[in-house]
Amino acid sequence: MAIVNFLSDIRNAAIANAVIVVFHVYIAFAVEGVSFLVIVLPIGGLIAAAYFVKGKIGAALLAIPTIGYLFVVPSMFEALTTGQSGGDDHIG
């Protein structure tokens, strides 16, 4: 039961998401280019705000990037299945 309580804490979820944001900042500098930070930094801001705001508001702040990712999934699935990368041919 302690694991469930740990995983359901908004701050722990925000920390896990912050690790993902830090990885994406690295990807922005190493691969994609600095313009990729236009996407990463607002999401990082939402996650930082979710860390400091508790309760339902913090959960809603964490839900916003998740909802955004759901809009990206169909395009990502199409790119993976058809081989059309949608503009990332310069990478590699």
Coordinates of C-alpha atoms in Angstrom, one line a residue:
M1 CA 0.0 0.0 0.0
A2 CA 2.9 2.3 0.6
I3 CA 3.9 2.1 -3.1
V4 CA 0.5 3.2 -4.2
N5 CA 0.6 6.2 -1.8
F6 CA 4.1 7.0 -3.2
L7 CA 3.0 6.8 -6.8
S8 CA -0.2 8.8 -6.2
D9 CA 1.6 11.8 -4.7
I10 CA 1.5 14.7 -7.2
R11 CA 5.0 15.8 -6.2
N12 CA 6.5 12.4 -7.0
A13 CA 4.7 12.4 -10.3
A14 CA 6.0 15.9 -11.0
I15 CA 9.6 14.8 -10.2
A16 CA 9.3 11.8 -12.6
N17 CA 8.0 14.2 -15.3
A18 CA 10.8 16.6 -14.6
V19 CA 13.4 13.9 -15.3
I20 CA 11.7 13.5 -18.7
V21 CA 11.8 17.2 -19.3
V22 CA 15.5 17.3 -18.5
F23 CA 16.1 14.5 -21.0
H24 CA 14.2 16.5 -23.6
V25 CA 16.3 19.6 -22.9
Y26 CA 19.4 17.5 -23.6
I27 CA 17.8 16.2 -26.8
A28 CA 17.1 19.8 -27.8
F29 CA 20.7 20.8 -27.5
A30 CA 22.2 17.6 -28.8
V31 CA 19.9 16.7 -31.7
E32 CA 16.9 18.8 -32.5
G33 CA 18.3 22.3 -32.1
V34 CA 17.5 25.1 -29.7
S35 CA 14.1 25.8 -31.4
F36 CA 12.9 22.5 -29.8
L37 CA 13.0 24.3 -26.4
V38 CA 9.9 26.3 -27.5
I39 CA 8.0 23.1 -26.9
V40 CA 9.9 21.7 -23.9
L41 CA 10.1 24.8 -21.7
P42 CA 6.4 25.5 -21.4
I43 CA 5.8 21.9 -20.5
G44 CA 8.6 22.1 -18.0
G45 CA 6.9 25.1 -16.5
L46 CA 3.6 23.3 -16.2
I47 CA 5.4 20.4 -14.4
A48 CA 7.3 22.8 -12.1
A49 CA 4.0 24.5 -11.2
A50 CA 2.4 21.1 -10.6
Y51 CA 5.2 20.4 -8.1
F52 CA 4.5 23.5 -6.1
V53 CA 0.7 23.4 -6.3
K54 CA -1.0 20.5 -4.5
G55 CA -4.3 18.9 -4.9
K56 CA -6.6 18.9 -7.9
I57 CA -5.0 22.0 -9.4
G58 CA -1.6 20.2 -9.4
A59 CA -3.1 17.1 -10.9
A60 CA -4.7 19.2 -13.7
L61 CA -1.4 20.9 -14.4
L62 CA 0.2 17.5 -14.9
A63 CA -2.8 16.4 -17.1
I64 CA -2.3 19.2 -19.6
P65 CA 0.9 17.8 -21.2
T66 CA -0.6 14.3 -21.2
I67 CA -3.6 15.6 -23.1
G68 CA -1.2 17.3 -25.5
Y69 CA 0.7 14.1 -26.1
L70 CA -2.6 12.3 -26.9
F71 CA -3.0 14.7 -29.8
V72 CA 0.5 13.8 -31.1
V73 CA 0.0 10.0 -30.9
P74 CA -1.9 9.6 -34.2
S75 CA 0.8 11.5 -36.1
M76 CA 3.5 9.6 -34.4
F77 CA 1.8 6.3 -35.2
E78 CA 1.4 7.2 -38.8
A79 CA 5.1 8.3 -39.1
L80 CA 6.2 5.0 -37.6
T81 CA 4.1 2.8 -39.8
T82 CA 4.5 4.6 -43.1
G83 CA 8.1 5.7 -42.8
Q84 CA 7.2 9.3 -43.4
S85 CA 9.0 11.2 -40.7
G86 CA 7.4 14.5 -41.3
G87 CA 10.5 16.6 -41.6
D88 CA 13.2 14.9 -39.5
D89 CA 15.1 13.6 -42.5
H90 CA 18.0 15.9 -41.6
I91 CA 18.7 14.0 -38.4
G92 CA 21.1 11.2 -38.5

